[in-house]
Coordinates of C-alpha atoms and ligand atoms in Angstrom, one line a residue:
M1 CA 17.1 -20.6 -28.1
K2 CA 15.0 -17.6 -28.9
K3 CA 15.8 -14.2 -28.1
V4 CA 14.1 -11.2 -27.1
R5 CA 15.0 -7.7 -26.4
I6 CA 13.0 -5.6 -23.4
A7 CA 13.4 -2.4 -22.2
L8 CA 13.1 -0.3 -19.1
L9 CA 11.6 2.9 -18.3
G10 CA 14.3 4.1 -14.8
L11 CA 17.0 2.4 -13.7
G12 CA 16.0 3.7 -9.5
N13 CA 16.0 1.0 -6.2
V14 CA 13.4 -1.8 -8.6
G15 CA 14.8 -1.0 -12.3
I16 CA 18.6 -2.3 -10.5
G17 CA 16.6 -5.8 -9.0
V18 CA 15.1 -5.7 -11.6
C19 CA 18.7 -5.5 -13.7
I20 CA 20.4 -8.5 -11.2
I21 CA 17.1 -11.0 -11.0
L22 CA 17.6 -10.9 -15.3
Y23 CA 21.6 -11.4 -15.1
S24 CA 21.7 -13.7 -12.5
N25 CA 19.2 -15.8 -13.0
R26 CA 19.8 -16.2 -16.5
K27 CA 19.6 -19.9 -17.4
E28 CA 16.8 -20.0 -14.7
I29 CA 14.5 -17.4 -16.4
M30 CA 16.3 -18.8 -19.8
K31 CA 13.9 -22.6 -19.0
R32 CA 11.0 -21.1 -17.9
S33 CA 10.0 -18.9 -20.3
G34 CA 11.4 -20.4 -23.6
Y35 CA 14.0 -17.6 -24.5
E36 CA 17.0 -15.6 -23.8
V37 CA 16.2 -11.9 -22.3
E38 CA 18.4 -9.2 -24.0
I39 CA 18.0 -5.5 -21.7
A40 CA 18.4 -3.4 -24.9
K41 CA 17.2 -0.5 -23.4
I42 CA 17.1 1.6 -20.3
L43 CA 15.8 4.6 -20.2
V44 CA 16.7 7.2 -17.1
R45 CA 17.4 11.1 -16.8
D46 CA 20.8 10.9 -16.3
K47 CA 23.1 9.3 -18.0
N48 CA 26.4 9.7 -15.8
K49 CA 24.5 8.8 -12.5
D50 CA 26.8 6.3 -9.9
R51 CA 24.8 2.8 -9.8
D52 CA 25.3 -0.1 -8.5
V53 CA 24.6 -2.6 -11.8
Y54 CA 27.3 -3.0 -14.6
I55 CA 24.8 -1.9 -17.8
P56 CA 26.6 -2.4 -21.0
D57 CA 27.7 0.4 -22.9
G58 CA 24.7 2.1 -25.6
V59 CA 21.8 0.1 -22.8
L60 CA 21.5 4.2 -21.3
T61 CA 19.3 6.7 -23.3
T62 CA 17.1 10.2 -22.2
D63 CA 15.5 10.0 -25.3
F64 CA 12.0 7.9 -25.0
N65 CA 11.8 7.3 -29.1
D66 CA 14.7 5.4 -28.6
I67 CA 12.6 2.3 -27.2
L68 CA 9.5 3.2 -28.4
N69 CA 10.2 3.8 -32.5
D70 CA 12.8 -0.1 -31.8
D71 CA 10.5 -2.2 -32.9
S72 CA 12.7 -5.9 -32.2
I73 CA 11.8 -4.7 -28.2
K74 CA 8.7 -6.4 -27.3
V75 CA 8.4 -6.2 -23.5
V76 CA 8.9 -2.5 -21.6
V77 CA 8.8 -2.1 -18.3
E78 CA 7.7 0.7 -16.8
V79 CA 9.6 1.3 -13.3
M80 CA 10.2 5.4 -13.2
G81 CA 6.7 6.3 -10.9
G82 CA 4.8 8.7 -11.0
I83 CA 2.2 10.2 -13.5
Q84 CA 3.6 11.8 -16.3
P85 CA 5.0 10.8 -18.2
S86 CA 4.9 7.1 -17.1
K87 CA 1.2 7.4 -18.5
D88 CA 1.7 8.3 -21.8
Y89 CA 5.0 6.3 -22.7
I90 CA 2.9 3.3 -21.5
L91 CA 0.1 4.6 -23.6
K92 CA 2.7 5.0 -27.0
C93 CA 3.7 1.6 -26.1
M94 CA 1.1 -0.1 -26.2
D95 CA 0.4 1.8 -29.6
K96 CA 3.7 0.0 -30.5
K97 CA 2.4 -3.1 -29.5
K98 CA 4.4 -3.4 -27.1
H99 CA 3.7 -5.0 -24.2
I100 CA 3.8 -3.4 -20.9
V101 CA 4.5 -4.6 -16.5
T102 CA 4.9 -1.9 -14.5
A103 CA 5.2 -1.2 -10.4
N104 CA 3.0 1.3 -10.1
K105 CA 0.3 2.1 -8.3
M106 CA -0.4 5.4 -8.4
L107 CA -0.9 5.3 -11.6
L108 CA -3.1 2.2 -12.0
A109 CA -4.7 3.1 -9.2
T110 CA -6.2 6.6 -10.9
N111 CA -5.7 5.8 -14.9
G112 CA -6.0 2.0 -14.6
D113 CA -9.4 2.0 -16.4
E114 CA -7.5 4.0 -19.2
L115 CA -4.4 1.4 -19.6
F116 CA -6.7 -1.5 -19.6
Q117 CA -8.9 -0.2 -22.2
K118 CA -5.8 0.0 -24.2
A119 CA -4.5 -3.3 -23.6
E120 CA -7.2 -4.7 -24.8
S121 CA -7.4 -2.9 -28.0
N122 CA -4.6 -3.4 -28.5
G123 CA -4.0 -6.6 -27.5
V124 CA -1.1 -6.7 -25.5
M125 CA -1.2 -7.5 -21.7
L126 CA -0.6 -5.2 -18.6
Q127 CA 1.1 -7.1 -15.8
Y128 CA 0.8 -5.0 -12.3
E129 CA 2.5 -8.0 -9.4
A130 CA 4.6 -5.6 -8.4
S131 CA 2.1 -2.8 -7.8
V132 CA 0.8 -3.9 -4.1
A133 CA 2.8 -5.3 -2.1
G134 CA 7.0 -6.5 -3.6
G135 CA 6.8 -9.6 -3.3
I136 CA 4.3 -11.0 -2.5
P137 CA 2.5 -12.5 -5.5
I138 CA -1.0 -11.0 -3.7
I139 CA -2.6 -9.8 -7.8
N140 CA -1.9 -13.6 -8.9
G141 CA -3.4 -15.0 -5.6
I142 CA -6.5 -13.2 -6.1
E143 CA -7.2 -13.1 -9.1
E144 CA -6.0 -17.2 -9.8
S145 CA -6.2 -18.8 -6.8
L146 CA -9.1 -17.0 -5.3
T147 CA -11.7 -16.9 -7.4
A148 CA -14.2 -19.3 -6.3
N149 CA -14.5 -16.9 -3.2
K150 CA -16.5 -14.2 -2.3
I151 CA -13.7 -12.5 -0.7
K152 CA -16.1 -10.4 2.7
E153 CA -13.2 -8.9 4.1
L154 CA -9.0 -7.8 3.2
Y155 CA -6.8 -6.7 5.4
G156 CA -2.8 -5.3 4.4
I157 CA -0.5 -3.8 6.0
V158 CA 0.7 -3.2 2.1
N159 CA 3.0 -0.1 3.0
G160 CA 7.1 -1.7 3.5
T161 CA 7.9 2.4 4.6
T162 CA 5.2 3.0 7.3
N163 CA 5.5 -0.8 9.1
Y164 CA 9.7 0.0 9.0
I165 CA 8.7 3.2 10.9
L166 CA 6.1 1.8 13.5
T167 CA 8.2 -1.7 14.1
K168 CA 11.7 0.6 14.8
M169 CA 9.0 3.4 16.7
Q170 CA 7.8 -0.2 19.2
L171 CA 11.0 -2.3 19.3
D172 CA 13.7 -0.3 19.2
K173 CA 12.1 3.1 20.6
M174 CA 13.5 5.1 17.8
D175 CA 12.5 8.9 16.4
F176 CA 9.9 8.7 13.3
D177 CA 12.2 10.8 11.5
T178 CA 15.4 8.5 11.7
A179 CA 13.1 5.3 11.3
L180 CA 12.3 7.3 8.2
K181 CA 15.4 8.0 7.4
Q182 CA 16.3 4.6 7.8
A183 CA 13.9 3.0 5.1
Q184 CA 14.4 5.7 2.6
E185 CA 18.1 4.9 2.5
K186 CA 17.0 0.8 2.5
G187 CA 14.9 1.7 -1.2
Y188 CA 12.0 1.5 0.3
A189 CA 10.0 4.8 0.1
E190 CA 8.6 6.4 -2.9
A191 CA 10.7 9.4 -4.5
D192 CA 8.5 11.8 -2.2
P193 CA 7.7 9.7 1.0
T194 CA 5.1 11.7 2.0
S195 CA 3.7 9.1 -0.3
D196 CA 4.1 6.6 2.0
I197 CA 3.6 8.3 5.7
E198 CA 0.7 10.4 4.7
G199 CA -0.9 6.6 3.3
F200 CA -1.5 7.9 -0.1
D201 CA 0.5 5.0 -1.2
A202 CA -1.6 2.4 0.5
Q203 CA -4.8 4.1 -0.8
Y204 CA -3.5 3.6 -4.4
K205 CA -2.5 -0.7 -3.0
L206 CA -6.6 -0.7 -1.2
A207 CA -7.9 0.3 -4.3
I208 CA -6.5 -2.4 -6.3
L209 CA -6.6 -4.7 -3.9
S210 CA -9.8 -4.0 -3.3
S211 CA -11.3 -3.1 -7.2
L212 CA -10.1 -6.8 -7.5
A213 CA -10.9 -8.5 -4.8
F214 CA -14.5 -6.8 -5.8
G215 CA -15.0 -7.0 -8.9
T216 CA -15.6 -3.3 -9.3
K217 CA -14.4 -0.3 -10.1
I218 CA -12.5 2.0 -7.0
N219 CA -12.4 5.5 -7.1
I220 CA -9.0 6.8 -5.2
D221 CA -11.5 9.2 -3.1
N222 CA -13.7 7.1 -1.8
V223 CA -11.3 5.2 0.2
Y224 CA -10.5 6.9 3.8
R225 CA -7.2 8.3 4.0
E226 CA -4.8 8.9 7.8
G227 CA -1.4 8.7 7.8
I228 CA 0.7 8.0 10.8
T229 CA 2.5 11.4 11.3
K230 CA 0.6 11.8 14.2
I231 CA 1.1 8.1 16.4
S232 CA 3.6 9.3 18.9
S233 CA 6.1 6.4 21.3
I234 CA 3.5 7.8 23.8
D235 CA 0.3 5.5 22.1
I236 CA 2.8 3.2 21.2
K237 CA 3.3 2.5 25.1
Y238 CA -0.5 2.7 25.8
A239 CA -0.9 -0.1 23.0
K240 CA 1.0 -1.5 24.7
K241 CA -0.8 -1.2 28.6
F242 CA -4.1 -2.8 26.4
N243 CA -2.1 -5.6 24.9
M244 CA -2.5 -3.9 21.1
V245 CA 0.8 -2.8 18.7
V246 CA 0.1 -0.3 16.4
K247 CA 0.0 -1.0 12.9
M248 CA -1.3 1.3 9.1
L249 CA -3.6 -0.9 7.6
A250 CA -5.5 -1.1 4.4
I251 CA -8.9 -2.1 5.4
A252 CA -11.9 -3.8 3.2
K253 CA -14.8 -5.2 4.1
D254 CA -18.0 -6.6 2.2
H255 CA -21.4 -5.2 4.0
F256 CA -23.6 -7.3 1.6
G257 CA -22.5 -5.8 -1.6
R258 CA -21.5 -1.8 -0.3
L259 CA -17.9 -1.6 0.3
E260 CA -16.3 0.0 3.6
L261 CA -13.1 0.8 3.0
R262 CA -10.3 2.5 5.0
V263 CA -7.0 2.8 5.6
H264 CA -5.5 4.4 8.8
P265 CA -2.9 3.8 11.7
T266 CA -5.2 0.7 13.8
M267 CA -5.2 -0.8 17.1
I268 CA -4.7 -4.6 16.6
P269 CA -4.4 -7.1 19.1
N270 CA -0.9 -8.4 20.4
D271 CA -2.1 -12.4 18.9
H272 CA -3.6 -11.6 15.7
P273 CA -1.0 -12.8 12.7
L274 CA -0.8 -9.2 11.3
A275 CA 0.6 -7.4 15.1
N276 CA 3.9 -10.2 14.4
V277 CA 4.2 -8.7 10.5
Y278 CA 7.6 -6.1 11.2
D279 CA 10.5 -3.9 9.1
S280 CA 9.2 -3.6 5.5
F281 CA 7.1 -7.5 5.3
N282 CA 4.3 -6.9 4.3
A283 CA 1.0 -9.3 4.9
I284 CA -2.5 -9.4 4.0
F285 CA -5.3 -11.1 5.6
I286 CA -8.5 -12.7 4.0
K287 CA -11.6 -13.8 4.2
G288 CA -13.0 -15.9 2.0
N289 CA -16.1 -17.5 2.4
A290 CA -15.2 -21.0 1.2
V291 CA -11.5 -20.7 1.9
G292 CA -12.2 -18.8 5.0
D293 CA -8.5 -16.5 6.3
L294 CA -6.0 -16.7 4.5
M295 CA -2.6 -14.7 5.6
F296 CA -0.2 -13.5 2.3
Y297 CA 2.9 -13.1 3.9
G298 CA 6.8 -11.3 2.7
R299 CA 9.1 -8.3 1.6
G300 CA 6.7 -5.1 0.5
A301 CA 9.0 -3.2 -1.0
G302 CA 12.9 -3.3 -2.0
S303 CA 15.1 -3.8 -5.1
L304 CA 15.2 -7.2 -5.4
P305 CA 11.6 -8.3 -4.2
T306 CA 10.6 -5.7 -6.4
G307 CA 12.0 -7.1 -8.8
S308 CA 11.0 -10.1 -8.2
A309 CA 7.7 -9.7 -9.2
V310 CA 8.6 -7.7 -12.0
V311 CA 10.7 -10.5 -13.4
S312 CA 7.5 -12.8 -13.7
D313 CA 5.1 -10.5 -14.7
I314 CA 8.0 -10.3 -17.8
I315 CA 8.3 -14.4 -17.7
A316 CA 4.5 -14.6 -17.8
I317 CA 4.1 -12.8 -20.5
L318 CA 6.7 -14.3 -23.2
R319 CA 5.6 -18.0 -21.9
K320 CA 1.5 -17.2 -23.8
N321 CA 4.3 -15.9 -26.6
V322 CA 5.4 -12.7 -26.6
D323 CA 4.9 -12.3 -30.8
S324 CA 1.3 -13.2 -30.9
Q325 CA -1.3 -10.0 -30.1
S326 CA -3.4 -11.7 -27.6
S327 CA -3.7 -10.1 -24.2
L328 CA -4.7 -11.8 -20.3
P329 CA -8.2 -10.3 -20.0
A330 CA -8.3 -7.1 -18.4
L331 CA -8.9 -5.8 -15.0
K332 CA -12.0 -7.8 -13.6
N333 CA -13.7 -4.5 -11.9
N334 CA -16.8 -4.0 -14.0
L335 CA -18.7 -7.3 -12.5
W336 CA -20.7 -5.2 -10.3
D337 CA -21.3 -2.5 -9.0
R338 CA -21.0 -1.0 -5.6
K339 CA -21.4 1.3 -3.4
I340 CA -19.1 2.7 -0.7
D341 CA -20.1 3.2 2.5
D342 CA -19.6 6.9 3.4
I343 CA -16.5 7.1 6.6
G344 CA -18.7 8.1 8.9
K345 CA -21.1 5.4 9.4
S346 CA -17.8 2.6 9.2
K347 CA -18.1 1.0 13.2
G348 CA -15.4 0.3 14.8
K349 CA -14.0 1.1 18.4
F350 CA -11.7 3.7 19.2
Y351 CA -8.8 5.1 21.4
I352 CA -8.6 8.7 22.2
R353 CA -6.1 10.5 24.2
I354 CA -6.6 13.5 26.0
T355 CA -4.2 16.0 27.7
V356 CA -6.6 17.7 30.4
E357 CA -6.4 20.3 33.4
D358 CA -4.6 18.5 36.6
Q359 CA -8.6 19.5 38.0
S360 CA -11.6 17.0 39.7
G361 CA -14.3 17.0 38.0
A362 CA -12.5 16.9 34.2
L363 CA -13.2 13.2 33.5
G364 CA -16.7 13.0 34.6
K365 CA -17.0 16.4 31.9
I366 CA -16.1 13.7 29.4
T367 CA -17.8 11.0 30.1
T368 CA -20.7 13.3 29.9
I369 CA -20.2 14.2 26.9
F370 CA -19.3 10.4 25.2
G371 CA -23.1 9.2 27.1
K372 CA -24.7 12.3 25.3
Y373 CA -23.9 10.7 22.0
S374 CA -24.7 7.6 23.9
I375 CA -20.7 6.0 23.1
S376 CA -19.9 3.8 26.0
I377 CA -16.5 3.3 27.7
R378 CA -14.8 0.0 27.7
S379 CA -11.6 1.4 29.8
V380 CA -9.4 4.9 31.0
I381 CA -7.0 5.1 32.1
Q382 CA -5.8 8.7 33.8
K383 CA -2.4 9.2 34.8
G384 CA -1.4 11.1 38.1
E385 CA 1.6 12.6 36.5
K386 CA 1.6 15.4 34.9
N387 CA 3.1 15.4 30.8
S388 CA 5.0 18.1 28.8
K389 CA 1.7 20.4 28.3
G390 CA 1.1 20.8 32.1
G391 CA -1.6 18.9 31.8
V392 CA -2.7 14.9 32.8
N393 CA -3.3 12.5 30.3
I394 CA -6.3 10.7 30.2
V395 CA -7.1 7.8 27.3
L396 CA -10.0 5.8 26.9
I397 CA -11.3 2.3 24.6
T398 CA -15.3 2.9 23.0
H399 CA -16.6 -0.1 22.9
N400 CA -17.7 -0.2 19.2
T401 CA -20.0 2.6 18.0
C402 CA -19.6 4.9 14.5
K403 CA -17.4 7.2 13.6
E404 CA -19.8 10.6 13.4
K405 CA -20.7 9.3 16.9
I406 CA -16.6 10.2 17.3
D407 CA -16.4 13.1 15.5
C408 CA -19.3 15.0 17.2
A409 CA -18.6 13.7 20.9
V410 CA -14.5 14.4 20.4
K411 CA -15.5 18.3 19.7
E412 CA -17.4 19.0 22.2
I413 CA -15.1 17.7 24.8
N414 CA -12.4 20.3 22.9
N415 CA -14.9 23.2 23.8
L416 CA -14.2 21.8 27.1
E417 CA -12.0 24.6 30.0
S418 CA -10.9 21.9 31.0
V419 CA -9.4 20.3 28.3
I420 CA -5.8 21.3 27.5
A421 CA -5.8 19.1 23.7
I422 CA -7.2 16.0 22.1
N423 CA -4.3 14.3 21.0
N424 CA -5.1 11.0 18.7
I425 CA -7.9 9.1 18.0
I426 CA -6.9 5.6 17.1
R427 CA -9.1 3.3 16.0
I428 CA -8.8 -0.3 17.2
E429 CA -10.2 -3.3 15.0
D430 CA -10.3 -6.5 16.8
F431 CA -10.9 -8.5 13.6
K432 CA -15.0 -10.2 15.0
Ligands
LIG501 P1 13.5 5.6 -7.9 O1 14.4 4.9 -7.2 O2 13.6 6.7 -7.9 O3 13.7 5.6 -9.4 C1 13.1 6.1 -10.8 C2 14.1 6.2 -11.9 O4 13.3 5.9 -12.9 C3 15.2 6.5 -11.7 O5 16.1 5.4 -12.5 C4 15.3 7.7 -12.8 O6 16.3 8.1 -13.1 C5 14.3 7.6 -13.8 N1 13.0 8.4 -13.9 C6 11.9 9.1 -13.0 N2 10.4 10.1 -14.1 C7 12.3 9.8 -15.0 C8 11.9 10.8 -16.6 N3 10.9 11.9 -16.7 N4 13.0 10.4 -17.1 C9 13.7 9.7 -17.3 N5 14.3 8.8 -16.0 C10 13.1 9.4 -15.0 O7 12.0 5.0 -7.9 P2 12.3 3.6 -7.2 O8 12.0 3.1 -5.6 O9 12.5 2.4 -7.8 O10 10.4 3.4 -7.7 C11 9.8 2.8 -9.0 C12 8.8 2.5 -9.3 O11 8.3 1.0 -8.5 C13 7.5 3.6 -8.9 O12 6.5 3.8 -9.3 C14 7.5 2.4 -7.2 O13 6.5 3.2 -6.7 C15 7.2 1.4 -7.8 N6 7.9 0.6 -6.6 C16 8.5 0.6 -5.7 C17 9.0 -0.3 -4.4 C18 10.3 -0.1 -4.2 O14 10.0 -1.0 -3.4 N7 11.2 0.8 -3.9 C19 8.3 -1.5 -4.3 C20 7.2 -2.0 -5.4 C21 6.6 -0.6 -6.3 P3 17.4 8.9 -12.4 O15 18.2 7.5 -12.2 O16 19.1 9.3 -13.6 O17 17.0 9.9 -11.7
LIG502 N1 7.3 2.3 -0.8 C1 6.2 1.6 -0.7 C2 6.5 0.9 0.1 C3 6.7 0.2 -2.2 O1 6.5 1.4 1.6 O2 5.3 -0.3 0.7 C4 6.2 -0.8 -2.6 O3 5.2 -0.6 -2.7

């Protein structure tokens, strides 16, 4: 049996999962890859930290040069996270003809071009299945299995942490902070969970998926983003009254060559398959012009599910013959030059929750402003009892309209004397 020496940059949630899988599935990996995989070195910040995995003496190091300058190490797995020093380390390893596996969506979404070009010029592979939706083989799915299609629409629950929080708020009536704490303890959240709850992580993942699905370069700044921090249990209760649930969705639509890309909390009908994706599970629902509707489903975060994608990437490299300098084709994101639509032009239905003074005529004034902007209202709920702000709740659901009209109307409504607060505006997706 041939042997291959690999190194890890990082031994946190994902790194530990990778080690456990390499040890426990050793025989399967040997048969499938043709190699016995030896973890030669692991870069960490603190060698004395307690780790939930056995690591032989001499493997942990705090000196990156131990990995860079060891020519016997053929594959380097980056599971440290962040932009720097991860980017420099990957570029340096590629210059030394080491193949790379990474789970780092932030780095790929913001610096992917440079990394793929470097991989190509050095004839090394850059594998990144774990960067989107943890254990779900979505990168391979789009890159290999759906290439016969024009992908028209893509809807993803691509962040495990926010799906876990929304699930706990919906089903267990748990408060936001407790649910986030649990997601962190379970190893789903990013080192800085702002990335999860403010939607940055989903924004990176949508940029990666869209560049593959639509064969174009995506500038991350063109992907609209809203987080889930404004979602309250009240919104979740109202969603239920309208037979909907709140999910953090990453949405991409192809409008005859122009793209609409957005990440935000979304109300979706109870009977859509994405409505029943709970906890840290992720799912990506795709409409292809040949395949029709398709959904990928699985664990989107966590040590072993993510480790599964990373180890599969290692095996993919070994199967391509790790010793030859023949790279896989780089991210196919330069086939077309697509324009990204301004978010203001995007159309849909909206849920708007407003607190008003308990006085007659308040609702009339609000609907008059919507009428002025030609926004028609599908449903209204007005509660008689006072809420915690001393006012009453009015909840409206609009028919299809565009976001810029909603923004203008809401600005005017906010200036009405009878309006105490615009509590929340949530987009609705009915997949029609
Ligand atoms: P983590 O638990 O925070 O682990 C990070 C590891 O990297 C730690 O072992 C840390 O060393 C090491 N490290 C960080 N900066 C370093 C530096 N400058 N020099 C040396 N070592 C350094 O992170 P994670 O959750 O495993 O995530 C790793 C990557 O996978 C990120 O890009 C993340 O976005 C991605 N990802 C995570 C998941 C998930 O479910 N967690 C899923 C998919 C993708 P110490 O242990 O010594 O502190
Ligand atoms: N923090 C990420 C999530 C990890 O919660 O989905 C998986 O990419």
